[in-house]
Short mmCIF file of C-alpha atoms in Angstrom, two decimals:
data_model
loop_
_atom_site.label_atom_id
_atom_site.label_comp_id
_atom_site.label_asym_id
_atom_site.label_seq_id
_atom_site.Cartn_x
_atom_site.Cartn_y
_atom_site.Cartn_z
CA MET A 222 -187.27 130.91 103.63
CA ARG A 223 -188.99 128.09 101.87
CA ASN A 224 -192.70 128.37 101.21
CA LEU A 225 -194.31 125.18 102.49
CA ARG A 226 -196.28 123.97 99.52
CA LEU A 227 -196.93 120.31 99.04
CA SER A 228 -198.67 118.91 96.03
CA SER A 229 -201.70 116.78 96.82
CA HIS A 230 -199.73 113.83 95.47
CA SER A 231 -196.89 114.46 97.91
CA ARG A 232 -199.33 114.93 100.70
CA ARG A 233 -201.06 111.62 99.91
CA ALA A 234 -197.68 109.92 99.74
CA ALA A 235 -196.64 111.45 103.04
CA LEU A 236 -199.86 110.42 104.70
CA GLY A 237 -200.10 107.02 103.02
CA ASP A 238 -198.41 105.22 105.92
CA ARG A 239 -201.05 106.53 108.23
CA GLY A 240 -203.82 105.38 105.92
CA ARG A 241 -205.25 108.81 105.24
CA ARG A 242 -206.01 110.38 101.92
CA ALA A 243 -206.02 114.04 101.07
CA HIS A 244 -209.29 115.77 100.32
CA PRO A 245 -208.72 118.17 97.41
CA ASP A 246 -211.14 120.73 98.79
CA GLU A 247 -209.59 120.83 102.25
CA VAL A 248 -206.90 123.39 101.81
CA VAL A 249 -205.34 125.45 104.55
CA ALA A 250 -202.86 128.13 103.64
CA VAL A 251 -200.05 127.64 106.10
CA GLY A 252 -197.52 128.18 103.34
CA GLY A 253 -194.65 130.41 104.30
CA TYR A 254 -195.22 130.12 108.03
CA LEU A 255 -193.79 126.64 108.46
CA ASP A 256 -190.79 124.82 107.09
CA GLU A 257 -189.68 121.23 106.63
CA GLN A 258 -189.26 120.75 110.38
CA PHE A 259 -193.05 120.82 110.76
CA CYS A 260 -193.27 117.92 108.33
CA GLN A 261 -190.70 116.07 110.43
CA VAL A 262 -192.90 116.57 113.48
CA GLU A 263 -195.98 115.39 111.59
CA ASP A 264 -194.12 112.32 110.42
CA LEU A 265 -193.70 111.27 114.05
CA GLN A 266 -197.46 110.95 114.41
CA ASP A 267 -198.71 107.39 114.32
CA ASP A 268 -201.41 105.14 115.74
CA ALA A 269 -199.69 105.13 119.14
CA SER A 270 -199.56 108.95 119.14
CA PRO A 271 -202.44 110.03 116.90
CA ASN A 272 -202.47 113.63 118.14
CA PHE A 273 -198.73 114.10 118.45
CA THR A 274 -198.49 117.11 116.16
CA GLU A 275 -201.28 119.01 117.83
CA GLU A 276 -199.86 118.17 121.26
CA VAL A 277 -196.46 119.55 120.29
CA VAL A 278 -198.01 122.67 118.80
CA THR A 279 -200.06 123.17 121.98
CA LEU A 280 -196.86 122.92 124.01
CA PHE A 281 -195.24 125.41 121.69
CA PHE A 282 -197.94 128.03 122.13
CA LYS A 283 -197.97 127.58 125.89
CA ASP A 284 -194.19 127.91 126.02
CA SER A 285 -194.00 130.77 123.53
CA ALA A 286 -196.70 132.78 125.30
CA ARG A 287 -194.69 132.52 128.51
CA LEU A 288 -191.46 133.52 126.80
CA ILE A 289 -193.11 136.47 125.05
CA SER A 290 -194.48 137.63 128.38
CA ASN A 291 -190.99 137.31 129.92
CA ILE A 292 -189.49 139.35 127.11
CA GLU A 293 -192.20 141.99 127.42
CA GLN A 294 -191.49 142.36 131.12
CA ALA A 295 -187.75 142.40 130.56
CA LEU A 296 -188.06 145.15 127.95
CA GLU A 297 -189.89 147.24 130.50
CA LYS A 298 -188.03 146.41 133.71
CA TYR A 299 -184.48 146.07 132.38
CA PRO A 300 -183.89 148.85 129.85
CA LYS A 301 -181.05 148.15 127.43
CA ASP A 302 -180.23 144.86 129.12
CA PHE A 303 -179.49 143.33 125.74
CA SER A 304 -177.91 140.27 127.23
CA ARG A 305 -181.06 139.42 129.18
CA TRP A 306 -183.33 140.23 126.25
CA ASP A 307 -181.20 138.09 123.94
CA ALA A 308 -181.20 135.14 126.33
CA TYR A 309 -185.00 135.08 126.44
CA MET A 310 -185.28 135.47 122.68
CA GLN A 311 -182.78 132.66 122.16
CA GLN A 312 -185.17 130.34 123.99
CA LEU A 313 -188.11 131.49 121.90
CA LYS A 314 -186.14 131.09 118.70
CA GLY A 315 -185.25 127.55 119.73
CA SER A 316 -188.89 126.64 120.22
CA CYS A 317 -189.78 128.12 116.85
CA SER A 318 -187.04 126.10 115.25
CA SER A 319 -188.27 122.89 116.85
CA ILE A 320 -191.70 123.06 115.25
CA GLY A 321 -190.61 124.67 112.00
CA ALA A 322 -192.13 128.10 112.66
CA SER A 323 -189.81 129.70 110.13
CA ARG A 324 -191.31 133.18 109.82
CA MET A 325 -191.49 133.64 113.55
CA LYS A 326 -187.96 132.29 113.91
CA SER A 327 -186.76 134.81 111.36
CA GLU A 328 -188.21 137.67 113.40
CA CYS A 329 -186.61 136.25 116.56
CA MET A 330 -183.27 136.34 114.77
CA SER A 331 -183.84 139.97 113.76
CA PHE A 332 -184.48 140.84 117.39
CA ARG A 333 -181.24 139.12 118.40
CA ASP A 334 -179.37 141.02 115.71
CA CYS A 335 -180.70 144.26 117.19
CA CYS A 336 -179.54 143.12 120.63
CA GLY A 337 -176.11 142.48 119.19
CA GLN A 338 -176.07 145.96 117.70
CA GLY A 339 -177.20 147.54 120.97
CA ASN A 340 -180.24 148.97 119.19
CA PRO A 341 -183.18 149.24 121.64
CA GLU A 342 -185.58 150.79 119.13
CA GLY A 343 -184.81 148.05 116.67
CA CYS A 344 -185.46 145.50 119.41
CA MET A 345 -188.84 147.03 120.15
CA ARG A 346 -189.85 147.01 116.49
CA SER A 347 -188.65 143.44 116.04
CA PHE A 348 -190.47 142.33 119.14
CA GLN A 349 -193.75 143.70 117.78
CA LYS A 350 -193.17 141.67 114.62
CA VAL A 351 -192.45 138.58 116.68
CA LYS A 352 -195.77 139.01 118.45
CA ARG A 353 -197.62 139.55 115.16
CA GLU A 354 -196.10 136.43 113.64
CA HIS A 355 -196.96 134.50 116.79
CA GLY A 356 -200.61 135.55 116.52
CA ALA A 357 -200.79 134.81 112.82
CA LEU A 358 -199.21 131.38 113.27
CA ARG A 359 -201.64 130.52 116.02
CA GLN A 360 -204.58 131.38 113.77
CA LYS A 361 -203.20 129.40 110.86
CA LEU A 362 -202.50 126.31 112.92
CA GLU A 363 -205.84 126.47 114.72
CA ALA A 364 -207.57 126.50 111.36
CA TYR A 365 -205.34 123.68 110.12
CA PHE A 366 -206.06 121.40 113.06
CA GLN A 367 -209.75 122.22 112.88
CA LEU A 368 -209.77 120.86 109.35
CA VAL A 369 -207.68 117.86 110.31
CA ARG A 370 -210.16 117.01 113.06
CA GLN A 371 -213.11 117.46 110.71
CA ALA A 372 -211.46 115.29 108.09
CA GLY A 373 -211.05 112.48 110.63
CA PRO A 374 -208.98 109.34 110.02
CA ALA A 375 -210.15 108.95 106.42
CA GLY A 376 -208.96 112.27 105.21
CA ALA A 377 -206.58 115.10 105.91
CA ALA A 378 -206.10 118.78 105.45
CA THR A 379 -203.78 119.62 102.63
CA ARG A 380 -201.47 122.50 102.29
CA PRO A 381 -201.75 124.66 99.19
CA VAL A 382 -200.68 123.09 95.89
CA MET B 9 -187.75 104.20 110.13
CA ALA B 10 -185.83 101.10 111.19
CA GLY B 11 -185.70 100.76 114.96
CA CYS B 12 -182.73 99.97 117.12
CA LYS B 13 -182.13 96.41 118.08
CA GLY B 14 -182.95 95.58 121.66
CA GLY B 15 -180.45 94.94 124.38
CA LEU B 16 -180.41 91.97 126.69
CA GLY B 17 -183.58 89.92 126.34
CA GLY B 18 -184.52 91.89 123.22
CA GLU B 19 -185.82 94.84 125.25
CA ALA B 20 -185.77 98.23 123.63
CA PRO B 21 -182.82 100.35 124.78
CA HIS B 22 -183.80 102.88 127.42
CA VAL B 23 -182.83 106.45 126.63
CA LEU B 24 -182.93 109.31 129.08
CA ALA B 25 -183.73 112.61 127.34
CA VAL B 26 -182.94 115.81 129.20
CA ASP B 27 -184.21 119.22 128.06
CA ASP B 28 -185.72 122.16 129.91
CA SER B 29 -187.85 123.03 126.87
CA SER B 30 -191.16 121.17 126.91
CA VAL B 31 -191.39 121.47 123.13
CA ASP B 32 -187.95 120.02 122.53
CA ARG B 33 -188.56 117.31 125.11
CA ALA B 34 -191.71 116.24 123.28
CA VAL B 35 -190.02 116.26 119.89
CA ILE B 36 -186.91 114.35 120.95
CA ALA B 37 -189.05 111.83 122.86
CA GLY B 38 -191.20 111.39 119.76
CA ILE B 39 -188.17 110.84 117.56
CA LEU B 40 -186.67 108.33 120.01
CA ARG B 41 -189.94 106.43 120.38
CA SER B 42 -190.38 106.26 116.62
CA SER B 43 -186.94 104.63 116.55
CA LYS B 44 -188.26 102.05 119.04
CA PHE B 45 -186.37 103.34 122.04
CA ARG B 46 -187.95 103.29 125.46
CA VAL B 47 -187.81 106.93 126.59
CA THR B 48 -187.83 108.80 129.86
CA ALA B 49 -187.80 112.58 129.43
CA VAL B 50 -186.88 114.95 132.24
CA ASP B 51 -186.53 118.71 132.40
CA SER B 52 -183.23 119.18 134.22
CA GLY B 53 -179.82 117.75 134.92
CA LYS B 54 -180.77 117.43 138.57
CA ARG B 55 -183.77 115.24 137.73
CA ALA B 56 -181.63 113.24 135.34
CA LEU B 57 -179.14 112.42 138.09
CA GLU B 58 -181.99 111.50 140.44
CA LEU B 59 -183.37 109.09 137.89
CA LEU B 60 -179.95 107.64 137.09
CA GLY B 61 -179.58 106.87 140.78
CA THR B 62 -182.68 104.67 140.74
CA GLU B 63 -182.89 103.35 137.19
CA PRO B 64 -180.11 100.86 136.46
CA ASN B 65 -180.71 100.22 132.79
CA VAL B 66 -180.24 103.51 130.95
CA SER B 67 -178.55 102.79 127.63
CA MET B 68 -177.93 106.38 126.56
CA ILE B 69 -178.40 109.94 127.76
CA ILE B 70 -179.29 112.67 125.30
CA THR B 71 -179.21 116.11 126.81
CA ASP B 72 -179.61 119.71 125.78
CA TYR B 73 -176.50 121.79 126.35
CA TRP B 74 -178.03 125.03 127.55
CA MET B 75 -180.19 124.48 130.63
CA PRO B 76 -180.60 126.57 133.77
CA GLU B 77 -178.92 125.47 137.03
CA MET B 78 -177.03 122.57 135.44
CA THR B 79 -175.93 122.68 131.83
CA GLY B 80 -175.72 119.58 129.67
CA PHE B 81 -171.93 119.90 129.88
CA GLU B 82 -172.06 119.85 133.67
CA LEU B 83 -174.35 116.82 133.55
CA LEU B 84 -171.90 115.13 131.16
CA LYS B 85 -169.03 115.77 133.59
CA LYS B 86 -170.97 114.36 136.54
CA VAL B 87 -171.86 111.24 134.58
CA LYS B 88 -168.28 110.70 133.45
CA GLU B 89 -166.96 111.27 136.97
CA SER B 90 -169.27 108.61 138.39
CA SER B 91 -167.94 105.06 138.54
CA SER B 92 -171.45 103.67 138.16
CA LEU B 93 -172.55 105.96 135.32
CA LYS B 94 -169.43 106.69 133.30
CA GLU B 95 -170.02 103.92 130.75
CA ILE B 96 -173.38 105.38 129.69
CA PRO B 97 -172.98 107.16 126.36
CA VAL B 98 -173.93 110.83 126.54
CA VAL B 99 -175.04 112.83 123.51
CA ILE B 100 -175.30 116.60 123.65
CA MET B 101 -177.83 118.69 121.70
CA SER B 102 -177.60 122.39 121.04
CA SER B 103 -179.29 124.94 118.82
CA GLU B 104 -175.99 126.80 118.44
CA ASN B 105 -173.10 125.65 116.33
CA VAL B 106 -170.18 126.75 118.52
CA PRO B 107 -167.02 124.81 117.61
CA THR B 108 -165.33 125.37 120.99
CA ARG B 109 -168.46 124.13 122.77
CA ILE B 110 -168.60 121.04 120.57
CA SER B 111 -164.94 120.16 121.05
CA ARG B 112 -165.15 120.75 124.79
CA CYS B 113 -168.05 118.30 125.06
CA LEU B 114 -166.35 115.69 122.92
CA GLU B 115 -163.13 116.04 124.93
CA GLU B 116 -165.11 115.53 128.11
CA GLY B 117 -166.41 112.24 126.74
CA ALA B 118 -169.60 113.02 124.86
CA GLU B 119 -170.29 110.47 122.17
CA ASP B 120 -171.79 112.95 119.77
CA PHE B 121 -173.01 116.50 119.46
CA LEU B 122 -176.26 117.13 117.60
CA LEU B 123 -177.48 120.45 116.30
CA LYS B 124 -181.10 121.24 116.93
CA PRO B 125 -183.62 120.71 115.53
CA VAL B 126 -182.70 117.05 115.87
CA ARG B 127 -183.84 114.87 112.97
CA PRO B 128 -184.84 111.22 112.95
CA SER B 129 -181.82 110.56 110.74
CA ASP B 130 -179.56 111.90 113.51
CA VAL B 131 -181.05 109.35 115.90
CA SER B 132 -180.70 106.52 113.38
CA ARG B 133 -177.02 107.40 113.07
CA LEU B 134 -176.66 107.35 116.86
CA CYS B 135 -178.29 103.94 117.08
CA SER B 136 -175.65 102.26 114.97
CA ARG B 137 -172.69 104.19 116.41
CA VAL B 138 -173.43 104.67 120.07
CA LEU B 139 -175.47 101.64 121.10
CA ARG B 140 -173.34 98.59 120.58
#
């Protein structure tokens, strides 16, 4: 899993088309939680859609919270229904993949592996990790967007060098 | 990214994106818009067919494979069985690389099969191949 670390130079180059410059002291450690797909999403942001990234991330957390709730209920109501559990987790994994949430995606895949093995205890442990990663990612991205908003159009949050 | 050339009258091609995931819908719509497509995004095959019944100028359909009630494959079949819709290119997206699924879709008439997450480069490739 690639650690997402962009040099300030790369960040300035990436943001140059949108006319923003990186502020060296605005650093948010999202490294390790997100992969290249997140950059792809950010690259879609432009003057016509200035909040595109945050909108997509908001959709992700709304969708993922629902899916996690579904899985939680399924684990309780349908014991050892690995097929059902896997189907829900497949959806969650897909959402993670779409925004580049690589660590969370990795835990989703572990859960699915446990489903494939018919290992309910493994599923439960994996699911707890999925929820932890979900919470951690939410915190990281909230902090990141807070800095982006504070920086305004003239600046931007940078990821760790 | 270079945009697609417009159709008749220089208008941007109209693409119908179909995906039950709100996240994926937003991302694919964003990619298509950045490539200068006009985009309508719906959340089901049923809604896609409803729109196709009223909107005459859809240049391409890009649909997720795995959706509840009507899969992307089932939507593809319905489009290809319709005399009024069968000429519209259909592209299938899926997060799973299943060779039998891919070949089944292509045999049924899909123009292409994209693995998720879809990249802007995938759409650029579609533009030159699918929209003529």
